[in-house]
PDB file of C-alpha atoms in Angstrom:
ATOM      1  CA  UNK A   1     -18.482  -0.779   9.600  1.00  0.00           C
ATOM      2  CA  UNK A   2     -21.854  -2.615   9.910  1.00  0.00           C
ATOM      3  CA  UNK A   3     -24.947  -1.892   7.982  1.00  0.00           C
ATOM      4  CA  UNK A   4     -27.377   0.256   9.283  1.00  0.00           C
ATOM      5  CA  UNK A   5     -30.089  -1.924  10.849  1.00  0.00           C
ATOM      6  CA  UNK A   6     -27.876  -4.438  11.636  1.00  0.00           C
ATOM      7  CA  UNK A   7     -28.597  -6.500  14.464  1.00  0.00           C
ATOM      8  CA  UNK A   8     -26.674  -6.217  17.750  1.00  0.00           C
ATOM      9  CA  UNK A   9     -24.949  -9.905  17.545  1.00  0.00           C
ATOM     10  CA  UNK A  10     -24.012  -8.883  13.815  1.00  0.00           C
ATOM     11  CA  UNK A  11     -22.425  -5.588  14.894  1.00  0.00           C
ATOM     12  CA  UNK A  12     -20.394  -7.822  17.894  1.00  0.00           C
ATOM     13  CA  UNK A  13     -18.848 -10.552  15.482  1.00  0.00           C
ATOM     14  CA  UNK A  14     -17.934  -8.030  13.288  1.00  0.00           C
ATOM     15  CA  UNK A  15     -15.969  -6.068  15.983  1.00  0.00           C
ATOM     16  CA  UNK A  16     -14.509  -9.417  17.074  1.00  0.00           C
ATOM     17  CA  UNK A  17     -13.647 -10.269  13.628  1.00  0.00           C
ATOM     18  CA  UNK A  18     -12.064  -6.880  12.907  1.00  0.00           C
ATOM     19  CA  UNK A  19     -10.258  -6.806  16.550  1.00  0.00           C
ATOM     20  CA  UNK A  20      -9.257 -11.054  16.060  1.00  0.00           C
ATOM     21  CA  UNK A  21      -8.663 -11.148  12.019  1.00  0.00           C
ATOM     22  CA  UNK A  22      -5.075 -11.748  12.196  1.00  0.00           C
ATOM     23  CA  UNK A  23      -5.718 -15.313  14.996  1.00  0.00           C
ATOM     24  CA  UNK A  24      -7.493 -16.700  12.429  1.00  0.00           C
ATOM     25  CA  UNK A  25     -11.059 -17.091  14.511  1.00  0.00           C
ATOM     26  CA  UNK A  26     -13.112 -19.819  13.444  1.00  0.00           C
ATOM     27  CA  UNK A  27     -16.905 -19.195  13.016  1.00  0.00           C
ATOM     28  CA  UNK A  28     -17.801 -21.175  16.518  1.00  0.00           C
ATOM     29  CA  UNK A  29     -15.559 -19.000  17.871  1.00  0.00           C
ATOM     30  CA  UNK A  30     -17.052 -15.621  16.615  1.00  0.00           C
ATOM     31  CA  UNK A  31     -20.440 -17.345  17.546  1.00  0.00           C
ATOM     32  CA  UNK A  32     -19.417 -17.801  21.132  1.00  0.00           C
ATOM     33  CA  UNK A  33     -18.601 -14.610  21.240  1.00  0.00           C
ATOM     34  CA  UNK A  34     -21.753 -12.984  20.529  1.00  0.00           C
ATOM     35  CA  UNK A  35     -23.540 -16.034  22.371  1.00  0.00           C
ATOM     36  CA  UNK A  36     -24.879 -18.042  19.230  1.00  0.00           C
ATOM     37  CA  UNK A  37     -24.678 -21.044  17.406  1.00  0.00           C
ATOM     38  CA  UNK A  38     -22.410 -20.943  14.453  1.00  0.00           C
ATOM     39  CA  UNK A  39     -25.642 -21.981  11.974  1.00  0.00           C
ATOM     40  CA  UNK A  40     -27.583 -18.925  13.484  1.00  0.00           C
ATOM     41  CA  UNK A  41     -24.841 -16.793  13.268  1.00  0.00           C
ATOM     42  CA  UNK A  42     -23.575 -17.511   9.799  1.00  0.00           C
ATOM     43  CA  UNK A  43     -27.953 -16.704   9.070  1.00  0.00           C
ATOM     44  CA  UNK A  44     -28.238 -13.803  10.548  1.00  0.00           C
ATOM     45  CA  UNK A  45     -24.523 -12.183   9.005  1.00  0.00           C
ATOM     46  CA  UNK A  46     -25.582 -13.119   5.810  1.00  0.00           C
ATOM     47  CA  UNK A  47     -29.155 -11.292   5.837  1.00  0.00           C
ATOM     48  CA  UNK A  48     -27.753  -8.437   7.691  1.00  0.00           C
ATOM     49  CA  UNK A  49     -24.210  -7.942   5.048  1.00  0.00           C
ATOM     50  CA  UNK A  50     -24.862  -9.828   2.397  1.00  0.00           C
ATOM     51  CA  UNK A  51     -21.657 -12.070   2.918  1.00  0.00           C
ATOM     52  CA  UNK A  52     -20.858 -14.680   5.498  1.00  0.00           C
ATOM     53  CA  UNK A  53     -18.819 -14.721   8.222  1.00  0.00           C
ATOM     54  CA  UNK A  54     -15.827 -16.383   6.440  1.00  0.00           C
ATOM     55  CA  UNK A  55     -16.304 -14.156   3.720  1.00  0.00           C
ATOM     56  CA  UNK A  56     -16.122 -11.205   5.934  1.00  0.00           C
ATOM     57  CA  UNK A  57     -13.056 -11.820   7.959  1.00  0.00           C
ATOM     58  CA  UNK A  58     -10.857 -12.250   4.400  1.00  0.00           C
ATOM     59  CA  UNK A  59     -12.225  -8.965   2.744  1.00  0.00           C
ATOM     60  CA  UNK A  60     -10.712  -7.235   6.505  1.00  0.00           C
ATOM     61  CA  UNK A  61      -7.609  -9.232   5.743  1.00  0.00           C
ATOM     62  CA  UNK A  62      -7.547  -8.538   1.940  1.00  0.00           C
ATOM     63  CA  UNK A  63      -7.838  -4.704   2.752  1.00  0.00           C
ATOM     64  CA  UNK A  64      -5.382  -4.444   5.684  1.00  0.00           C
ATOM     65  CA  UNK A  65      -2.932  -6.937   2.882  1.00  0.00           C
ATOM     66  CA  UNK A  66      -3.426  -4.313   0.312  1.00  0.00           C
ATOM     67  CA  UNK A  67      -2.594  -1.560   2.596  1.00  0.00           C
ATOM     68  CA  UNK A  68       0.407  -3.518   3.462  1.00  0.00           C
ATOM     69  CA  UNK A  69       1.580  -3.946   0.056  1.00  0.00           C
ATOM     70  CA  UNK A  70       1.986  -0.869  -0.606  1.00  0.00           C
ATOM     71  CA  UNK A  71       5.132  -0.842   1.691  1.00  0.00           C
ATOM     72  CA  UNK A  72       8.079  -1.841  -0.523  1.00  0.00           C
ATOM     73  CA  UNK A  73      10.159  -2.547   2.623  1.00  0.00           C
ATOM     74  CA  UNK A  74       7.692  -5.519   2.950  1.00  0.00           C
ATOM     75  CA  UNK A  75       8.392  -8.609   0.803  1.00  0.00           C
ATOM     76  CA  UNK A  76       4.829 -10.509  -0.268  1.00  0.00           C
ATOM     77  CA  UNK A  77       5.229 -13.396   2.564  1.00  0.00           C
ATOM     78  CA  UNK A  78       5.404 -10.779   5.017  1.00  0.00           C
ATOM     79  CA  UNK A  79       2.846  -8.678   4.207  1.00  0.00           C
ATOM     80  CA  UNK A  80       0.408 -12.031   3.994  1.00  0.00           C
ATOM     81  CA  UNK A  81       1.382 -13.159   7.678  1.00  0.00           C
ATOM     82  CA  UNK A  82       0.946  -9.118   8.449  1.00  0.00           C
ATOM     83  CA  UNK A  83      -2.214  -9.438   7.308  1.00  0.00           C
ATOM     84  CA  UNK A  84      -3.203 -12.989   8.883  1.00  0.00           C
ATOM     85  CA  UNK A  85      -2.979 -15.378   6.690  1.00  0.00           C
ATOM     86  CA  UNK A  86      -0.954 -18.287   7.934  1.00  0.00           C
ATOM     87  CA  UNK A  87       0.372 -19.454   4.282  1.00  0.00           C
ATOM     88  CA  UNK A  88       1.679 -16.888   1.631  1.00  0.00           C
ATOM     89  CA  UNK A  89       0.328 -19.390  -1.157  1.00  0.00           C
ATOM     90  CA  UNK A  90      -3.001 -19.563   0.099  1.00  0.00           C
ATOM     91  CA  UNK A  91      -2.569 -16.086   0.376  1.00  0.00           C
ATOM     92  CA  UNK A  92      -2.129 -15.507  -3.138  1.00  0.00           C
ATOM     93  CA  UNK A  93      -4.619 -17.482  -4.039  1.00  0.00           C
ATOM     94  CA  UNK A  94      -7.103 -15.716  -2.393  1.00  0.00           C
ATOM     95  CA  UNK A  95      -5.823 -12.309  -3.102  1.00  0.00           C
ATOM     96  CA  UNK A  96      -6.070 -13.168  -7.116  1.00  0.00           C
ATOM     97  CA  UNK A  97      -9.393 -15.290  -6.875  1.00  0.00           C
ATOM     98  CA  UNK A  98     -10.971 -11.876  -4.832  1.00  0.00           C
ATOM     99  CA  UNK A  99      -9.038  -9.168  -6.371  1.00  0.00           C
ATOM    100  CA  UNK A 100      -8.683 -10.493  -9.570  1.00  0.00           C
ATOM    101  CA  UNK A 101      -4.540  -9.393  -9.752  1.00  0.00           C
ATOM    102  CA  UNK A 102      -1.868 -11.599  -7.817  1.00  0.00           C
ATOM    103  CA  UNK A 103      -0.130  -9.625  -5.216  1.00  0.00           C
ATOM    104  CA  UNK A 104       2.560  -8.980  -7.069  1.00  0.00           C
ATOM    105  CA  UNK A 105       1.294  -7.347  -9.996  1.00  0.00           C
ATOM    106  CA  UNK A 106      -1.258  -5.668  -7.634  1.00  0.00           C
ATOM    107  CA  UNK A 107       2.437  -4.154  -5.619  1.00  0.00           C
ATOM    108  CA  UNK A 108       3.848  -3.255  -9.230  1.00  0.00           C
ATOM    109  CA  UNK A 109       0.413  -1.583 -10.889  1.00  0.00           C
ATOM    110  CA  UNK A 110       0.729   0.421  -7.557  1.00  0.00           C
ATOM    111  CA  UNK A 111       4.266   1.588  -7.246  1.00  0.00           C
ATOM    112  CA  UNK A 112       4.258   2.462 -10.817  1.00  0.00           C
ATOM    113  CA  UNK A 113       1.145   5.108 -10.551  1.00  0.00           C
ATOM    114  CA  UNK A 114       1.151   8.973  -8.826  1.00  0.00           C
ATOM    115  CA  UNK A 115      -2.507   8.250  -8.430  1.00  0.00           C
ATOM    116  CA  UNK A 116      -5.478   6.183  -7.907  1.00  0.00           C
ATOM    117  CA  UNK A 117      -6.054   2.594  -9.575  1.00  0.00           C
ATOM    118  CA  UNK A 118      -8.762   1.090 -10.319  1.00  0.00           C
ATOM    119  CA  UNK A 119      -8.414  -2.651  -9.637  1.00  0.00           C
ATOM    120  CA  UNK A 120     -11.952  -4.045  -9.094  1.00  0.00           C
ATOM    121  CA  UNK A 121     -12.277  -7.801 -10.001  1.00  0.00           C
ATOM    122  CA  UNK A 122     -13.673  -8.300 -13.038  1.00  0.00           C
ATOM    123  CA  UNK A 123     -17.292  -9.333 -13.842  1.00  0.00           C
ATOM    124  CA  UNK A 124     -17.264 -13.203 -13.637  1.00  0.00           C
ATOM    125  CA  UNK A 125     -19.951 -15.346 -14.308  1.00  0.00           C
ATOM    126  CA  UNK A 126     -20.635 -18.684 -12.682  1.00  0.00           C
ATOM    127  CA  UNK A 127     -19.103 -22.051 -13.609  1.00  0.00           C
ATOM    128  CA  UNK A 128     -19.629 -25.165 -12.636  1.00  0.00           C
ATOM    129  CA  UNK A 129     -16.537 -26.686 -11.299  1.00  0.00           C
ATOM    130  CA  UNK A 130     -15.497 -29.985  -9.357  1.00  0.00           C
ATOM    131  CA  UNK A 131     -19.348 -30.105  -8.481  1.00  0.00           C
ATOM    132  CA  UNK A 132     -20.129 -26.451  -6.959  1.00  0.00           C
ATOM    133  CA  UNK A 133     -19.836 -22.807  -7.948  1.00  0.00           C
ATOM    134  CA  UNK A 134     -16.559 -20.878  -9.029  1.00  0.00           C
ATOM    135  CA  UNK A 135     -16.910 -17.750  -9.863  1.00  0.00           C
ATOM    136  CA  UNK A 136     -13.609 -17.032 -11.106  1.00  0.00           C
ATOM    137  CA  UNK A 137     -13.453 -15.637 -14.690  1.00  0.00           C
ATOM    138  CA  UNK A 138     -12.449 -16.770 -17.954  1.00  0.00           C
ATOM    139  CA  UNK A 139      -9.842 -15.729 -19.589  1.00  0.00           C
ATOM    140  CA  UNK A 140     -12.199 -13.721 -22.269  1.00  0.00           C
ATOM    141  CA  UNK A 141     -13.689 -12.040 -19.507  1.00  0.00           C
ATOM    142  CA  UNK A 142     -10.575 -10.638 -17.570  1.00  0.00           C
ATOM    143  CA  UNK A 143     -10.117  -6.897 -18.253  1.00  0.00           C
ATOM    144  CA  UNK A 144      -6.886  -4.395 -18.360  1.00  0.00           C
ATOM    145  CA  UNK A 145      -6.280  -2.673 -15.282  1.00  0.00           C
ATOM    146  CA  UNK A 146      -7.002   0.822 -16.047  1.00  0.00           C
ATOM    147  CA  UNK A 147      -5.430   3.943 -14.008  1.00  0.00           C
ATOM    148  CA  UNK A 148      -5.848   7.632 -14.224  1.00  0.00           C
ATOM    149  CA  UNK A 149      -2.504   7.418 -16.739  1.00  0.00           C
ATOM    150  CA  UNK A 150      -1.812   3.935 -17.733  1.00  0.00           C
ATOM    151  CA  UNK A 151      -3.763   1.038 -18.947  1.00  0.00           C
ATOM    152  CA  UNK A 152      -1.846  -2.766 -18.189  1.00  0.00           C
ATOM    153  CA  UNK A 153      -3.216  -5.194 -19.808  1.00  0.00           C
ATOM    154  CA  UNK A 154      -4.137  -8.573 -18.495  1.00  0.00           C
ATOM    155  CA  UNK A 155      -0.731 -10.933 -19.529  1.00  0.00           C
ATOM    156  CA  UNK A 156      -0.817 -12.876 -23.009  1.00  0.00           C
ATOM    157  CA  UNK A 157      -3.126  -9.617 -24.246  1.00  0.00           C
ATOM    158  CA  UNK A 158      -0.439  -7.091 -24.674  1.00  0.00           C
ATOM    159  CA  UNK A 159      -1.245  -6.619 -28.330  1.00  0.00           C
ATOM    160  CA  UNK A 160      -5.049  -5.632 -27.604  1.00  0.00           C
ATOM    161  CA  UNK A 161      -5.941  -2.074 -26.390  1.00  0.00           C
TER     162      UNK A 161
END
């Protein structure tokens, strides 16, 4: 759902994005949509949410993916193109650079639990990489996975607590 405040093209491209996530809209698409241009647009979504536009329409993805997931009759590929991504690598990708888990061990941390998980990325810091921001973690900073019963531990860190 939209902020509160949010202006009335903001609240529109979000309801397109949410009702269009899995056609893969491009930004000048969304921007037509709500009847601005993709620069204006992409200013105004990111004063009024915090994130862009692009940003935006892979956390709906990422959350509808996670749901799907959780199905075991799904295999990870389907669950990806379920979810709108056109490419189950770039999928994972994704999935691990936001959630900080791949998709797999994101399935198995859930379908080994009888309740709630707490999989929140880890703090990262930013790096300079290949000339612009990554903020994907080092391997210091990753975290084990900790659930109401059960801690896993990130892989290669087994023998820490």
């Amino acid at each position: 759902p939209p902020p509160p405040r949010c202006p009335a093209a903001v609240q529109q491209a979000i309801a397109f994005i949410e009702a269009n996530f899995r056609v893969t809209p491009s930004i000048a698409e969304i921007a037509r949509s709500v009847h601005l241009s993709s620069q204006h647009l992409g200013r105004l979504f990111r004063m009024s949410t915090g994130v862009s536009p692009h940003r935006y329409l892979t956390s709906v993805r990422l959350r509808l993916a996670k749901a799907l997931l959780q199905r075991q009759d799904l295999t990870i590929k389907e669950a990806a193109f379920g979810a709108g991504f056109n490419d189950e690598l770039y999928f994972t990708r994704v999935f691990h650079r936001i959630e900080g888990i791949t998709p797999t061990a994101y399935r198995h941390a859930i379908s080994s639990m009888d309740g709630a998980i707490d999989l929140s990325p880890p703090q990262a810091r930013p790096r300079r990489a290949r000339g612009r921001a990554s903020y994907l973690p080092s391997a210091t900073e990753i975290r084990p996975i900790k659930g109401p019963f059960f801690t896993i531990p990130p892989a290669g860190r087994a023998d820490r607590p």
